Tab-separated table of C-alpha atoms in Angstrom:
chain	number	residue	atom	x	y	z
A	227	UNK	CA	0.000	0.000	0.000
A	228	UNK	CA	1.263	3.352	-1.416
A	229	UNK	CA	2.051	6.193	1.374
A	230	UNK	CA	1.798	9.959	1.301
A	231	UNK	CA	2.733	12.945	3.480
A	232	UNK	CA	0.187	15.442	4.638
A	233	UNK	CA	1.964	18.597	6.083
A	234	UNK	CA	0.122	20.997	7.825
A	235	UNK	CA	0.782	24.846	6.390
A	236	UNK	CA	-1.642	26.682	8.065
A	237	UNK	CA	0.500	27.693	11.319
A	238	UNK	CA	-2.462	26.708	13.727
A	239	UNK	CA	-3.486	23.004	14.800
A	240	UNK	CA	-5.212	21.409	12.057
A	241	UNK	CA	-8.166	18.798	12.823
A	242	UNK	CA	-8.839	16.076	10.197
A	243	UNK	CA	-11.656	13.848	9.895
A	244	UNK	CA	-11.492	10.902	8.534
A	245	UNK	CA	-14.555	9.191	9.073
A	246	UNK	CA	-15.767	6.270	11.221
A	247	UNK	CA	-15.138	8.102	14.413
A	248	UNK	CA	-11.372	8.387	13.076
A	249	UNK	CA	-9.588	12.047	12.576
A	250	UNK	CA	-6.137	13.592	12.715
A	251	UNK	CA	-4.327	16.317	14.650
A	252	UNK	CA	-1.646	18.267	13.106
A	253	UNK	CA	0.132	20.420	14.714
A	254	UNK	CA	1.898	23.411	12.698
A	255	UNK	CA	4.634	22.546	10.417
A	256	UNK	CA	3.991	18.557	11.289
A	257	UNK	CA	4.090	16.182	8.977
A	258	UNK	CA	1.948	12.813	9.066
A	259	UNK	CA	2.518	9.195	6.923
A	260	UNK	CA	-1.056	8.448	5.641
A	261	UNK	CA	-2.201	5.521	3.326
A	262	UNK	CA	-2.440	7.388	-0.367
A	263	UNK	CA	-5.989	6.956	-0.168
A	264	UNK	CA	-6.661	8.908	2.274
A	265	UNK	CA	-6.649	11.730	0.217
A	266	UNK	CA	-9.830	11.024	-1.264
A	267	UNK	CA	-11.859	11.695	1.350
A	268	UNK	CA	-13.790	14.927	1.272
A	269	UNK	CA	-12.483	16.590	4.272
A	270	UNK	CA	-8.901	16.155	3.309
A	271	UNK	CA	-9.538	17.233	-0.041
A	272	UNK	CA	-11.127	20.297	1.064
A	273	UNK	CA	-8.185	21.590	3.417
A	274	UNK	CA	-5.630	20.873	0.401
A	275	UNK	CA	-8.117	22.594	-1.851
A	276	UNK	CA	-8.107	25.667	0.613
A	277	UNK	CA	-3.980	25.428	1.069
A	278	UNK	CA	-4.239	24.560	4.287
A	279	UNK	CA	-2.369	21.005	3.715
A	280	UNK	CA	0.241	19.828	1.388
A	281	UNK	CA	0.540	16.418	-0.275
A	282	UNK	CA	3.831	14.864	-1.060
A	283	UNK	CA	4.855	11.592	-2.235
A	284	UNK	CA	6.646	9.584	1.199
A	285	UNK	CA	10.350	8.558	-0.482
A	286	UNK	CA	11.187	4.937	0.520
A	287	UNK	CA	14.218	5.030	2.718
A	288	UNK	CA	17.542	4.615	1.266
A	289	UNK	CA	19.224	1.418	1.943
A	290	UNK	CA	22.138	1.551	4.464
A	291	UNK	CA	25.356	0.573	2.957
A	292	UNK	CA	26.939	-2.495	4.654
A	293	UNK	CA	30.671	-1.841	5.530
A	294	UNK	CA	32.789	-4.752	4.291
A	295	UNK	CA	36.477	-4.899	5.401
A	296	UNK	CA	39.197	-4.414	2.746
């Protein structure tokens, strides 16, 4: 399942509902890992709409590089 960012622009706390007695808090400047679909719901849509949130694709973490001896 595909992840996103929401990041909260607005400067103030930012409540989210999700639905089914679900919702999100975001503080100013916080960011959260949501599932992608997420997005779709109406209340989410409507604070990106407004530029309250920002979406942004969550990068996988890069691989640590194993130390060998040589």
């Amino acid at each position: 399942m595909k992840n996103v960012l929401l990041k909260n622009i607005s400067g103030a706390l930012l409540p989210v509902n999700l639905g089914r007695n679900r919702g999100l808090h975001l503080l100013a400047g916080e960011t959260k890992s949501v599932p992608a679909s997420t997005i779709e719901n109406p209340d989410v849509f409507r604070l990106f709409r407004k530029g309250f949130l920002a979406v942004m694709d969550e990068k996988p973490a890069a691989p640590e590089k194993k130390k060998g001896k040589s």
